[in-house]
Short mmCIF file of C-alpha atoms and ligand atoms in Angstrom, two decimals:
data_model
loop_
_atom_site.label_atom_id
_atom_site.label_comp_id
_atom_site.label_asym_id
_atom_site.label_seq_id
_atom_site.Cartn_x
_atom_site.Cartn_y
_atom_site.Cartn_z
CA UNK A 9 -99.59 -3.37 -46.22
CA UNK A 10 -96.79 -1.41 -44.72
CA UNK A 11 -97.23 1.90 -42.62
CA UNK A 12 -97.67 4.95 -44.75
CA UNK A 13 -94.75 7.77 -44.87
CA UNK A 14 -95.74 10.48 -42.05
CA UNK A 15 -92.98 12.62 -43.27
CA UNK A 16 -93.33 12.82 -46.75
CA UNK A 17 -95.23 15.50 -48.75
CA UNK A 18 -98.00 13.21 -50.08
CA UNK A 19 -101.23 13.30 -48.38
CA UNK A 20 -101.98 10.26 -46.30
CA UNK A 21 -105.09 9.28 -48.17
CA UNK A 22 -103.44 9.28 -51.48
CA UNK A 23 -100.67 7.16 -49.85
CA UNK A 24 -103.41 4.73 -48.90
CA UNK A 25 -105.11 4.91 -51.90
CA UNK A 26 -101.91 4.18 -54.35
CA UNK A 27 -101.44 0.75 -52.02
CA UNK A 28 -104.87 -0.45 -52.86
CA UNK A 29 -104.71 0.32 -56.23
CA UNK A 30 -101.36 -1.69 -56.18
CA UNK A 31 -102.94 -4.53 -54.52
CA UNK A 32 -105.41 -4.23 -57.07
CA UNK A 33 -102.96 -3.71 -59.82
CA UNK A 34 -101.10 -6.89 -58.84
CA UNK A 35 -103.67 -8.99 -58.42
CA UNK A 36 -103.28 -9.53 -54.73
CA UNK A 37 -106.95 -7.92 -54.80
CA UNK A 38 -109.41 -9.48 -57.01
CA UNK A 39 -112.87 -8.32 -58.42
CA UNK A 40 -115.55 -9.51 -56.14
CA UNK A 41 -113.42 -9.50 -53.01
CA UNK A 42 -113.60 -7.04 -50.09
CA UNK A 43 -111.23 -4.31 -49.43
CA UNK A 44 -110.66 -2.97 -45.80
CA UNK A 45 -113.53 -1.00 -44.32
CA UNK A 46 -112.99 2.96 -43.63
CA UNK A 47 -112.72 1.28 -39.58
CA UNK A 48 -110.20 -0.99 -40.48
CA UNK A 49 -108.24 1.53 -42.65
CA UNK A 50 -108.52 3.55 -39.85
CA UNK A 51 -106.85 1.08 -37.68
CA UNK A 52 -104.45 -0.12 -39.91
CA UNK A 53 -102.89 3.29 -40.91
CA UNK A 54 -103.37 5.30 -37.92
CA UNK A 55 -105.45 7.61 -39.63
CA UNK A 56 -108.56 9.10 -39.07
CA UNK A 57 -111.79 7.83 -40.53
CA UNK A 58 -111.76 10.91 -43.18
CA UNK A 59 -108.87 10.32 -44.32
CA UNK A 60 -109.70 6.33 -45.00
CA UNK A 61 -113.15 7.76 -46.40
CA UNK A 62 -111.09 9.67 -48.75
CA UNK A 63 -109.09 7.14 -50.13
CA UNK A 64 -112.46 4.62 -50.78
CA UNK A 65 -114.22 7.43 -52.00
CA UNK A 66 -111.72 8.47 -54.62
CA UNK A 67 -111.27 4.82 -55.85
CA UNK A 68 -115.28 4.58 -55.71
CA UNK A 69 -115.39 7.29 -58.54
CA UNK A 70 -112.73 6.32 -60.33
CA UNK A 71 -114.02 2.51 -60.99
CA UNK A 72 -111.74 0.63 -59.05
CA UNK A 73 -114.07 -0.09 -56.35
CA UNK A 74 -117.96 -0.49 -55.57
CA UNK A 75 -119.76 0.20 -52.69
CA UNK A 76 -122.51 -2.36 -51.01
CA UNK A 77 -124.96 -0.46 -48.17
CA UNK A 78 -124.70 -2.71 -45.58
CA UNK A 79 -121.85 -4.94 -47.12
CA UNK A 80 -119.10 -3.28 -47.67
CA UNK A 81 -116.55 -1.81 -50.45
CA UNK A 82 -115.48 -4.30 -53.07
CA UNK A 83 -113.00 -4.39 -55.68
CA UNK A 84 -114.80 -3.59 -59.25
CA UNK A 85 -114.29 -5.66 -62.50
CA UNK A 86 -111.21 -4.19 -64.50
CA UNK A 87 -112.73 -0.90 -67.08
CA UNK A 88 -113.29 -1.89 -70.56
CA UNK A 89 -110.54 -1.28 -72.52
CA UNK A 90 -112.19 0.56 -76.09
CA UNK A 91 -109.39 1.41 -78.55
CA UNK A 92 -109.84 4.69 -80.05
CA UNK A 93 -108.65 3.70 -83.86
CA UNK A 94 -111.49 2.00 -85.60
CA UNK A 95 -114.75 3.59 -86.52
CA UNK A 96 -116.52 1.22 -84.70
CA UNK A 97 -120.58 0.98 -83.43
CA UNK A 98 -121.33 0.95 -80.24
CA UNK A 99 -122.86 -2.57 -80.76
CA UNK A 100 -120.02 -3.70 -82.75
CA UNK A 101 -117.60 -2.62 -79.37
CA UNK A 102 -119.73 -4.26 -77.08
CA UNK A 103 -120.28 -7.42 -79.23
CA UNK A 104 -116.54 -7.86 -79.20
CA UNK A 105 -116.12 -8.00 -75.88
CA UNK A 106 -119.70 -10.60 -75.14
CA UNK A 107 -121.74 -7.81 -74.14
CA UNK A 108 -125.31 -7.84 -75.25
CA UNK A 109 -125.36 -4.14 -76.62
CA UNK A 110 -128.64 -2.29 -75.89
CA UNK A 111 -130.53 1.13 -75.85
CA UNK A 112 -132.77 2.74 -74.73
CA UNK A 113 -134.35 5.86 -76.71
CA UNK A 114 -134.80 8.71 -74.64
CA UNK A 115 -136.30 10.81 -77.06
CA UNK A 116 -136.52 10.43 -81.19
CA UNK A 117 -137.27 13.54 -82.95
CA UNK A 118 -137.06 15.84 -85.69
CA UNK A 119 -135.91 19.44 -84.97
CA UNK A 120 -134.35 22.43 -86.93
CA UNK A 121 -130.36 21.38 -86.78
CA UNK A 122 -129.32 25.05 -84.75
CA UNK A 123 -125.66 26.40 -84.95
CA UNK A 124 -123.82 23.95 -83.44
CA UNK A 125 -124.74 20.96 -85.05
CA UNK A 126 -124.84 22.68 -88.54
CA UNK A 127 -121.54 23.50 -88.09
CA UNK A 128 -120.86 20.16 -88.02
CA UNK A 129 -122.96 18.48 -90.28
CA UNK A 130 -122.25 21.39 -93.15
CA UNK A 131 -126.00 22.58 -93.28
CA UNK A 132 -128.08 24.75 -92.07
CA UNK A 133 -129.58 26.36 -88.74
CA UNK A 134 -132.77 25.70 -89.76
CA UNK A 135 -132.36 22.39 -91.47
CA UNK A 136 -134.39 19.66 -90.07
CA UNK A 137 -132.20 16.71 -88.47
CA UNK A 138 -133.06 13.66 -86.67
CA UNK A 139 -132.47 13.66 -83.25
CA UNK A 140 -131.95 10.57 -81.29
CA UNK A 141 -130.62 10.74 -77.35
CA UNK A 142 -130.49 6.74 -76.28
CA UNK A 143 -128.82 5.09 -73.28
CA UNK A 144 -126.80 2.65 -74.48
CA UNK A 145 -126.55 -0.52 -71.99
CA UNK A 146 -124.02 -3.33 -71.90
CA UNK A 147 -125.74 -6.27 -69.92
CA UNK A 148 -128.18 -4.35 -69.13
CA UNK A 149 -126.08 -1.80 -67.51
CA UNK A 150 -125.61 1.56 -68.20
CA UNK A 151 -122.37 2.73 -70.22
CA UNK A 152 -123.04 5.88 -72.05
CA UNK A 153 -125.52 8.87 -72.69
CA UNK A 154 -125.81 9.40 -76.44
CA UNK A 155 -127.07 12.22 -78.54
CA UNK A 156 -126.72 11.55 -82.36
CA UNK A 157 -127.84 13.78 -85.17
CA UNK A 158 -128.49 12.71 -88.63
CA UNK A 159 -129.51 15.08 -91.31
CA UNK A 160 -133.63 14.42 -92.00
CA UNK A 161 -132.88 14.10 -95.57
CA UNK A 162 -130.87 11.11 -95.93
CA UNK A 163 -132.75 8.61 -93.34
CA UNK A 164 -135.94 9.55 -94.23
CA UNK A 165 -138.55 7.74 -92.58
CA UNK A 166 -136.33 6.70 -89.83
CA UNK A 167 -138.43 7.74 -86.89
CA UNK A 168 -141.33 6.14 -88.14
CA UNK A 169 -139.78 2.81 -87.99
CA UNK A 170 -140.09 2.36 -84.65
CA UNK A 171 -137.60 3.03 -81.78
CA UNK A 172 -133.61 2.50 -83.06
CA UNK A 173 -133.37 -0.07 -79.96
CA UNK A 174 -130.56 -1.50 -82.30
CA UNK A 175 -127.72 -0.15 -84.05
CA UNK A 176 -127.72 3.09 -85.87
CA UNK A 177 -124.82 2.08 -88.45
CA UNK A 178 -126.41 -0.87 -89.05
CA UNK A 179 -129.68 0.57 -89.93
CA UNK A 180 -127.84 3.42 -92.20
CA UNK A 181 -126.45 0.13 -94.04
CA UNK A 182 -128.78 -1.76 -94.58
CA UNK A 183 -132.16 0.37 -94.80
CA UNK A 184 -130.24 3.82 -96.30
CA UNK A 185 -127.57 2.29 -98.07
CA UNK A 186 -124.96 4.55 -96.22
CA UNK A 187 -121.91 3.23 -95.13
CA UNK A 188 -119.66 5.62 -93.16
CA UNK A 189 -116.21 5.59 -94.00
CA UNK A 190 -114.46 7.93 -91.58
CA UNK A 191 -114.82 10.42 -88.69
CA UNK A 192 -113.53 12.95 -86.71
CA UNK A 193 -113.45 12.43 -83.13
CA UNK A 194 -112.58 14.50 -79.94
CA UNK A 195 -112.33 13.19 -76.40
CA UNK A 196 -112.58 15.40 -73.13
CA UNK A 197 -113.50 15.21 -69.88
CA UNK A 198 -116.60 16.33 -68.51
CA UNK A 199 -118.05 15.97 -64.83
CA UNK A 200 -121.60 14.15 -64.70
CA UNK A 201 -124.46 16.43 -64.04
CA UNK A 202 -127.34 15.61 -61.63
CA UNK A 203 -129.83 14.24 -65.15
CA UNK A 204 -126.55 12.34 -66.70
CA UNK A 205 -125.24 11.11 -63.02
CA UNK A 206 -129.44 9.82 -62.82
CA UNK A 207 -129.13 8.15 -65.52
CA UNK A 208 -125.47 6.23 -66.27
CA UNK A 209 -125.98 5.52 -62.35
CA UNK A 210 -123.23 7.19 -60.89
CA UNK A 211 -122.46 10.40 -58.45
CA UNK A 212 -122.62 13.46 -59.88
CA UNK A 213 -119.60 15.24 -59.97
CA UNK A 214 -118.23 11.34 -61.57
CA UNK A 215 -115.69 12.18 -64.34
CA UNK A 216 -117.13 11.36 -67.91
CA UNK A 217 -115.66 10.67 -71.14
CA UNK A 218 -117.51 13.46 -73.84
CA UNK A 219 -116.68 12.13 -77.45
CA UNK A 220 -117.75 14.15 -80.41
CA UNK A 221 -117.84 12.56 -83.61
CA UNK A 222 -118.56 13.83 -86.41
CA UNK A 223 -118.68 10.79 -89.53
CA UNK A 224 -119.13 10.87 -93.30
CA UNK A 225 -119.38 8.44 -95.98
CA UNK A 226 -117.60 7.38 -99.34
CA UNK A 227 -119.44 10.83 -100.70
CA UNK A 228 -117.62 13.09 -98.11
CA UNK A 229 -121.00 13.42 -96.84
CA UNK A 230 -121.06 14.46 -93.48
CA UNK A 231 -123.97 11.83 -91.61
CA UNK A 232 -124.11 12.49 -88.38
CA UNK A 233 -122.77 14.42 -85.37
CA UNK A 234 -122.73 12.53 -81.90
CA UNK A 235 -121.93 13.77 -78.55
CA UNK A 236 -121.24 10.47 -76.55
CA UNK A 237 -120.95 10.70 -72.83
CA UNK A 238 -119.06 7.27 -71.99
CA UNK A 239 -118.93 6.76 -67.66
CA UNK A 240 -115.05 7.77 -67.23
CA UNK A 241 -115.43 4.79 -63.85
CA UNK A 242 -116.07 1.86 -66.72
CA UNK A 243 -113.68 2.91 -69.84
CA UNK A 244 -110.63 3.22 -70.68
CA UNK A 245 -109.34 4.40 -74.46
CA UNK A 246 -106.58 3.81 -75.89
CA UNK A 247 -104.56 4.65 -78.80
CA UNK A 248 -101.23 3.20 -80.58
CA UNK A 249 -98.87 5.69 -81.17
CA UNK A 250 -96.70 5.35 -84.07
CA UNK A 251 -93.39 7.85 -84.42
CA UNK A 252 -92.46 8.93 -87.28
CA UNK A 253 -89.82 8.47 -88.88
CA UNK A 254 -88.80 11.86 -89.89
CA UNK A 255 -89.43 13.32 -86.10
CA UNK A 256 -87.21 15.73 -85.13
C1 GLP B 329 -120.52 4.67 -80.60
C2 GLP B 329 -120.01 6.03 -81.02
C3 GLP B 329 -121.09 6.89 -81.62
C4 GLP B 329 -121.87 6.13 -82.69
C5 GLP B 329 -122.43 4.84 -82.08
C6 GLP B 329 -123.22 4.00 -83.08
O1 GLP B 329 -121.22 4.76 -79.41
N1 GLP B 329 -119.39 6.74 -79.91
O2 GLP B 329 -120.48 8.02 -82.21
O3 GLP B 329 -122.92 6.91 -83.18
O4 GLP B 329 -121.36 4.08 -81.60
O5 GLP B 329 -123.60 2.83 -82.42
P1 GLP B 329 -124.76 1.88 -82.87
O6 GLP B 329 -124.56 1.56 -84.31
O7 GLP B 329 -124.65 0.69 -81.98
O8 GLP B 329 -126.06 2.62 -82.64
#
């Protein structure tokens, strides 16, 4: 790697840290391999240990690299790419790709729905809704923290089926005959507190991906309302943009 500009006005750890990411970028640095230690950084650049600590540390959070105690700091396994078009099950995504989808139920419960999530499921406060928060787990690893709602009055019976280890929109299918057709969705970022950091395994303070999706079916009927907190380090949405034709 060549020496990093002293003279121009970009901090020297994001200097260092845009030539990994190149390396990585290009391929010159492959998952599994080894980047240079905060020493050798050190070394290399001229800089002081910080300043290397800075760079690793920033491309720690953001995914690009993973951190061994005792080994060393290694180059992660690209994000997963999740389009943003399709109303698509978690399972569904992960199946696609030759994940094993999995969840874990956190807690499975019926409670009165309260303002916010009457506002979005069009009934009210004191309407009783299912309440499911699950981890959902590709591998066995943890991707997202999920908290769906589901009015009580069209899955009833659902939390006495046992845990919903499986998928949801499957189970609306084929137990409740409810097929969602479409959804509104909203995507922001959100920085992991200490209980989400806990448990998607990652710092808190980690950037996370907060969707909000409201769905209905071929009724209009608006079926649930889910606040999914994806780990911002392991995804990556996208979305094809299509201009119109009559834009000014
Ligand atoms: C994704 C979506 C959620 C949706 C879930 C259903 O994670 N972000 O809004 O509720 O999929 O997944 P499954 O059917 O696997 O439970």
């Amino acid at each position: 790697m060549t020496s990093l500009g002293k003279d121009v006005p970009i901090p020297l750890y994001y200097q260092i840290k845009a030539r990994l990411l190149e390396s990585i970028e290009n391929g010159q640095l492959k998952p599994g391999d080894r980047v240079l230690s905060e020493r050798e950084l050190t070394t290399q650049f001229g800089v002081s240990r910080m300043t290397a600590r800075q760079a690793l540390t920033e491309l720690e959070s953001q995914g690009y690299l993973y951190r061994v105690q005792g080994k060393g700091t290694f180059v992660a396994t690209p994000k997963i790419e999740q389009p943003l078009a399709g109303l698509t099950s978690f399972t569904e995504d992960m199946r696609r790709r030759g994940l094993e989808p999995g969840a874990k139920v956190l807690a499975a419960e019926e409670v009165a729905a309260g303002r916010k999530v009457a506002r979005a499921l069009g009934c009210g406060e004191t309407a009783p809704v299912v309440r499911l928060e699950r981890l959902r787990l590709a591998g066995g690893d943890p991707m997202a923290l999920e908290i769906s709602h589901v009015p009580a009055s069209v899955v009833p019976g659902l939390l006495e089926r046992g845990p919903v280890v499986h998928s949801l929109y499957r189970i609306l299918e084929t137990e409740f005959g409810i097929r969602l057709v479409r959804a509104i969705q909203s995507l922001e970022a959100v920085p992991a507190n200490a209980y989400e950091a806990e448990m998607l395994h990652v710092r808190e303070g980690t950037p996370l991906l907060l969707l909000e999706r409201i769905s209905r079916d071929s009724q209009e009927r608006p079926i649930e309302f889910v606040r999914s907190l994806y780990r911002g380090d392991r995804y990556r949405f996208t979305t094809e943009l299509i201009r119109r034709e009559d834009a000014p």
